[in-house]
Coordinates of C-alpha atoms in Angstrom, one line a residue:
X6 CA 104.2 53.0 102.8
X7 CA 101.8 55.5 101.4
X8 CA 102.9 58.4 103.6
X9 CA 106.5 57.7 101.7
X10 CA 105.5 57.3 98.7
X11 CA 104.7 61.2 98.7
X12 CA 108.0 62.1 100.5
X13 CA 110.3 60.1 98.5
X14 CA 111.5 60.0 95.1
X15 CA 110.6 56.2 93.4
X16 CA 114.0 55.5 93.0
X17 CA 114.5 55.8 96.5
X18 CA 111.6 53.5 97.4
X19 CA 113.2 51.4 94.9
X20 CA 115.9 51.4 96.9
X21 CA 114.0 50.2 100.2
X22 CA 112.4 47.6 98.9
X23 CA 115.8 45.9 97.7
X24 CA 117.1 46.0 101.0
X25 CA 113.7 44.7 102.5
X26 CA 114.2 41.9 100.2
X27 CA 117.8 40.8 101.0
X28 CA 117.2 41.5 104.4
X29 CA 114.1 38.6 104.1
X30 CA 116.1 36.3 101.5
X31 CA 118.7 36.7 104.7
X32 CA 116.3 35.2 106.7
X33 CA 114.7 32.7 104.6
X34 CA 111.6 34.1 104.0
X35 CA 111.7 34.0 100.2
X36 CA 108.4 34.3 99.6
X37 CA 108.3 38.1 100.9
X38 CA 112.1 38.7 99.3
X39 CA 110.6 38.0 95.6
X40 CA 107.6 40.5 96.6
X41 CA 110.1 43.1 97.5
X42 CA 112.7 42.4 94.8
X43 CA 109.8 42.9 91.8
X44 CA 108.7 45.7 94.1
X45 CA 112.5 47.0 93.3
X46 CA 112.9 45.8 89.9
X47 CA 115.4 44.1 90.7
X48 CA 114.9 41.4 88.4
X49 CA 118.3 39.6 88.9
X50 CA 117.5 39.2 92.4
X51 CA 114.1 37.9 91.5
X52 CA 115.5 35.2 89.7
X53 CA 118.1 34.4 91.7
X54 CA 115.5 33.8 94.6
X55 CA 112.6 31.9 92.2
X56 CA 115.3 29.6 91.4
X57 CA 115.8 29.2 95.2
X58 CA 112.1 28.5 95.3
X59 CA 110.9 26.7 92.9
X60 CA 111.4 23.4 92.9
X61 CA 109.7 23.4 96.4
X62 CA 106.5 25.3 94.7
X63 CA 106.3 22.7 92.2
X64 CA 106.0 20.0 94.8
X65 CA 104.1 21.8 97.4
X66 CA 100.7 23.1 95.0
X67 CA 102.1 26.6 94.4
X68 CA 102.3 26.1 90.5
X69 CA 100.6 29.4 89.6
X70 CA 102.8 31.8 91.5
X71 CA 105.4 30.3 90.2
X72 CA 103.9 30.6 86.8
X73 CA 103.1 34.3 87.5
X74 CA 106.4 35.1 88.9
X75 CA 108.2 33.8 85.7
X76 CA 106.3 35.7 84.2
X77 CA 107.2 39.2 85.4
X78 CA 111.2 38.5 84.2
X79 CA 112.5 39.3 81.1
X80 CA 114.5 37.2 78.5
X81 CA 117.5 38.1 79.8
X82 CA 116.6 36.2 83.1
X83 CA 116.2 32.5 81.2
X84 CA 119.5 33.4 79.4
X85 CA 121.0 33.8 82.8
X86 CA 119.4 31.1 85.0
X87 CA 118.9 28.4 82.1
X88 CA 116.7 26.0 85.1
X89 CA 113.7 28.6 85.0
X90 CA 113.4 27.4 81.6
X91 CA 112.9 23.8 82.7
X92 CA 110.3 24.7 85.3
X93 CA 108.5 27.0 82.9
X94 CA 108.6 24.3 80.1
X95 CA 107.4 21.9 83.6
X96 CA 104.2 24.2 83.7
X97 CA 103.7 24.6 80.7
X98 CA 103.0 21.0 79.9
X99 CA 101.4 20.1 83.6
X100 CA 98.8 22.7 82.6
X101 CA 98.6 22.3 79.3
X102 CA 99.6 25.6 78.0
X103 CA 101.6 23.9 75.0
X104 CA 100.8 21.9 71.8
X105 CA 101.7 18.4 71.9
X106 CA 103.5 18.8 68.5
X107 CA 107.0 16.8 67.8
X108 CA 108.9 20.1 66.8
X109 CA 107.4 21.5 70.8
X110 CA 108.2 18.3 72.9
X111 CA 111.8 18.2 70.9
X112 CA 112.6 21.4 71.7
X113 CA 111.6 20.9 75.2
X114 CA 114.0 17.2 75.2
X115 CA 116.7 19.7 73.5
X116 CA 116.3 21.8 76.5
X117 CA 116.8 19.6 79.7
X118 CA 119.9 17.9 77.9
X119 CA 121.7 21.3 77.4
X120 CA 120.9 21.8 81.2
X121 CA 124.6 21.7 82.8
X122 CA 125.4 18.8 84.7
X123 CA 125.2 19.4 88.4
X124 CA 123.3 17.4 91.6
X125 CA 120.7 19.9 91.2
X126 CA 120.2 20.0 87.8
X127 CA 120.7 16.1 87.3
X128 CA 117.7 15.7 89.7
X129 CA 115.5 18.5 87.7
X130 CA 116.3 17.1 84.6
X131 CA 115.1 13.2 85.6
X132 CA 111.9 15.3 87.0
X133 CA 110.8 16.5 83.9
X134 CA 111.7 13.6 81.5
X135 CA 109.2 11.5 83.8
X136 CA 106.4 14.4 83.1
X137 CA 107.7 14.8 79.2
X138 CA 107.6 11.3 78.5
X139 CA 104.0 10.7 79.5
X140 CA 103.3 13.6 76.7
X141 CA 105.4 12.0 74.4
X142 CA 103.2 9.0 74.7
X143 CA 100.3 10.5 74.4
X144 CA 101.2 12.5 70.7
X145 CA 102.1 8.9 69.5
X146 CA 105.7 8.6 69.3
X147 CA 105.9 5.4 71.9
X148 CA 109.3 4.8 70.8
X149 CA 110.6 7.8 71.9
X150 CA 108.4 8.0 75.1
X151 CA 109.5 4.3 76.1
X152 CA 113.2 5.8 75.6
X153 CA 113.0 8.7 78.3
X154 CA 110.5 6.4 80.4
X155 CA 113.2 3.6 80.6
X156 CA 116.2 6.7 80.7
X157 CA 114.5 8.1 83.5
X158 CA 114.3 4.6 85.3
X159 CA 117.8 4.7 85.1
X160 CA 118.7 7.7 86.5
X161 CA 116.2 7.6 89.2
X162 CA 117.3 6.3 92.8
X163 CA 114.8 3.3 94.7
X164 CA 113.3 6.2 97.0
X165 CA 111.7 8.3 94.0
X166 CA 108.3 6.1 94.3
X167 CA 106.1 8.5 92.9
X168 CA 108.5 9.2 90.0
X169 CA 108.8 6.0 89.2
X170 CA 105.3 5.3 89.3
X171 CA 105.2 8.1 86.6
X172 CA 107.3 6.6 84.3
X173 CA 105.9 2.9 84.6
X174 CA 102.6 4.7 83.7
X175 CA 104.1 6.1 80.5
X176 CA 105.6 2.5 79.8
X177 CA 101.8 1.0 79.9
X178 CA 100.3 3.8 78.1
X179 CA 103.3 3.3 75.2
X180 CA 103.0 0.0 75.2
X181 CA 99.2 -0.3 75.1
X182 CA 98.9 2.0 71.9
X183 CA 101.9 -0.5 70.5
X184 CA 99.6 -3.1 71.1
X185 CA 102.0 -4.6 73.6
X186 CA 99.1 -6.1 76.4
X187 CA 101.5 -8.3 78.3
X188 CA 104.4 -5.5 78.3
X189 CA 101.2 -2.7 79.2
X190 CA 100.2 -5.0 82.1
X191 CA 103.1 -5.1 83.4
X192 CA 104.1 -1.6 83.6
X193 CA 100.5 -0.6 84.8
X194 CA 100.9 -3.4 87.4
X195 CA 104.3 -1.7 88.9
X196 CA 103.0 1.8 88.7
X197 CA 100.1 0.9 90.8
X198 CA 102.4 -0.9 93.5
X199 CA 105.2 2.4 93.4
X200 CA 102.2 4.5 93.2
X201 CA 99.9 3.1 96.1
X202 CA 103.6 2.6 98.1
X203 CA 104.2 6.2 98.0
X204 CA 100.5 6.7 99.2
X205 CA 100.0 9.3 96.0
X206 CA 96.3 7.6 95.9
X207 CA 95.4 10.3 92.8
X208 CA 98.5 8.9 90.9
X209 CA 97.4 5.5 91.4
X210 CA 93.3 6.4 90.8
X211 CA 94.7 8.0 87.1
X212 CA 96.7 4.9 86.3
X213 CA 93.7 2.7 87.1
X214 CA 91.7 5.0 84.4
X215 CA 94.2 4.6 81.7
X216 CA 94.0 0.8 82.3
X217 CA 90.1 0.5 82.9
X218 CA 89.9 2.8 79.8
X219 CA 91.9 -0.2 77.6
X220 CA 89.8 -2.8 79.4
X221 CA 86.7 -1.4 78.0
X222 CA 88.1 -1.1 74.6
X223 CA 89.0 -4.7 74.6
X224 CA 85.3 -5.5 75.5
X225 CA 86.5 -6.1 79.0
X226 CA 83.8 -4.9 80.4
X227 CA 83.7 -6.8 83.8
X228 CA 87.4 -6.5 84.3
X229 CA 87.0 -2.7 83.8
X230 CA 84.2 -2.4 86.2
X231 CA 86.4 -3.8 88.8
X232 CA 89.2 -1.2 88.0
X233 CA 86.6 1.4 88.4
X234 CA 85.6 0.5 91.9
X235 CA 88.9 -0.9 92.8
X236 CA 89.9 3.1 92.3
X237 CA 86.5 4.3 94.5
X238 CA 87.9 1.9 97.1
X239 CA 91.2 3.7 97.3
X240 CA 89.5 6.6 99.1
X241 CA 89.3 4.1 102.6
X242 CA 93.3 3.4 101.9
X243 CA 93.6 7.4 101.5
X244 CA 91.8 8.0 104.6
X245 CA 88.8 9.6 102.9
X246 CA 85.2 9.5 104.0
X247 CA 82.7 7.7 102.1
X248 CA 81.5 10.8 100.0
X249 CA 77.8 10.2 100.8
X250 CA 78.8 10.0 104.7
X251 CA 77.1 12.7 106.3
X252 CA 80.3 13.7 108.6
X253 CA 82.8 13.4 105.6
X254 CA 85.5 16.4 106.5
X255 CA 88.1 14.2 103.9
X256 CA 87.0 13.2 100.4
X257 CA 88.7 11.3 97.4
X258 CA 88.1 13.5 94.8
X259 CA 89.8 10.7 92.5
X260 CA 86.3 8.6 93.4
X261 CA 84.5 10.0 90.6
X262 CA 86.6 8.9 87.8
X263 CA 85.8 5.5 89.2
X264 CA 82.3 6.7 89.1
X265 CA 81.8 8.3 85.9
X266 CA 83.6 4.8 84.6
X267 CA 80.9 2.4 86.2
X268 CA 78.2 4.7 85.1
X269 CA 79.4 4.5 81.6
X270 CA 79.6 0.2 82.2
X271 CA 76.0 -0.2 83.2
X272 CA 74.8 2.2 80.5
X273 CA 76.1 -0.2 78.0
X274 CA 74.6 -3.4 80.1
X275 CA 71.3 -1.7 79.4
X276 CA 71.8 -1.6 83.9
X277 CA 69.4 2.1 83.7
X278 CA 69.0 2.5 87.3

C-alpha cells in the first residue's frame, strides 16, 4: 500500500479501494467494505453498507463505530437513506448526546413517523419509540410517554421480551411521577417478569432501581432494601460470581446499584458499619 501510493495517482488508489470494497460487501464482510468505501470516498456506498449494518451494531455493543461512521457522511447521505437518521437520533439519546427538551424529543417522534412504511422500517420504528418514550417520561410529559409506551405495546409481537420490558418500564416510571402507585406497580411488576424472561439481568437490575428509588421516597425503607438485594441476587441467576469470590472470571456489574442503594438505607438507619 505504501509502495503505491508513490506510483499511483490518488484517484487511482481511489479507485482500488472501491473495488476492494464491493469485492468485500460481495462477500459479506461489511465491516472491511465501509473501511474501503471511506477509504474511496465513496460516500453512497458507505451508506448504502452502514444501513446494511447497523441495526446489528446497535444490538451487538458496536454503538460508537457506528456513531463515528455516521459521522464521516455528508447531509446528502440522511436525505438519501432517511433510516441513518433514526439510528443517529437512537445514539444520540442512548448516550445522551441530546437535550431532553419537548421541541428535541418532538422532532425526533416527527422523525420515525415520516419513516416509510416497510417490514424493516416498521420494526426500527417500534425500536426507537420503546427507547424515546422512556425519555419522554423522564422530561415529564407522562401522557405522551404512556402514549408511545402503550403504541409500542401494540405494534410489538410476544417474542420482543426485552422490548417489552422497556416499555412496561416507561409505563411505571410515567405512572409513578402521575402518582399512579397501583398502575406503577403493575407495570414495574411486568417489566421485571419480560425482563428477567429474556435473561437481560441489567434491564431487570435498572428497573429494580427505579422502583427501590420510589420505595425510599415513600419512606419504604424496608421494602426498598429488599429491592436492592433482590437486584445483588440477580448476579447468581446471571451466572455471575459472587464479586468478593476470589476465582470470579464473571461479575454483575449491575450489583452495585443494589449496593450503593443498601449503603444509602443503613446510613439513614443510623446502621454505620
Amino acid at each position: 500500500a505504501h509502495r503505491r501510493q508513490h506510483t499511483l495517482p490518488d484517484k487511482a488508489i481511489q479507485e482500488l479501494h472501491c473495488r476492494a470494497s464491493e469485492w468485500l460487501a460481495q462477500n459479506d464482510l461489511l465491516d472491511e467494505a465501509i473501511k474501503h468505501a471511506l477509504a474511496g470516498e465513496d460516500y453512497e456506498s458507505v451508506a448504502s453498507l452502514v444501513e446494511q449494518e447497523a441495526r446489528t451494531m446497535m444490538f451487538s455493543g458496536r454503538m460508537n463505530t457506528l456513531r463515528n461512521w455516521l459521522g464521516t457522511l455528508p447531509e446528502t447521505s440522511f436525505q438519501t437513506h432517511p433510516r441513518l437518521n433514526i439510528y443517529q437520533a437512537w445514539i444520540e439519546l442512548l448516550q445522551e448526546k441530546s437535550d431532553l427538551s419537548e421541541q428535541t424529543l418532538q422532532e425526533k417522534e416527527n422523525m420515525l413517523r415520516a419513516l416509510p412504511p416497510s417490514p424493516e422500517n416498521d420494526q426500527l420504528r417500534v425500536e426507537l419509540m420503546v427507547v424515546l418514550c422512556r425519555f419522554v417520561a423522564l422530561s415529564g410529559n407522562t401522557s405522551k410517554a404512556i402514549r408511545l409506551a402503550e403504541e409500542a405495546l401494540a405494534r410489538l409481537v410476544d417474542g420482543h421480551l426485552a422490548l417489552r420490558a422497556r416499555a412496561h418500564s416507561t409505563l411505571a416510571i410515567a405512572y409513578a411521577l402521575e402518582g399512579h402507585a397501583e398502575k406503577a406497580q403493575r407495570a414495574f411488576d411486568e417489566c421485571l417478569y419480560l425482563a428477567q424472561a429474556a435473561g437481560n439481568y441489567s434491564l431487570a437490575a435498572h428497573a429494580t432501581v427505579v422502583r427501590a428509588m420510589e420505595q425510599c421516597d415513600y419512606g419504604q425503607l424496608r421494602e426498598a432494601a429488599r429491592s436492592y438485594q433482590s437486584i445483588i441476587d440477580m448476579g447468581v441467576q446471571a451466572g455471575a460470581a459472587p464479586a468478593n469470590h476470589a476465582g470470579a472470571n464473571k461479575v454483575f456489574f449491575p450489583a452495585s446499584l443494589g449496593y450503593i442503594g443498601l449503603a444509602g438505607i443503613h446510613l439513614e438507619w443510623n446502621d454505620l458499619e
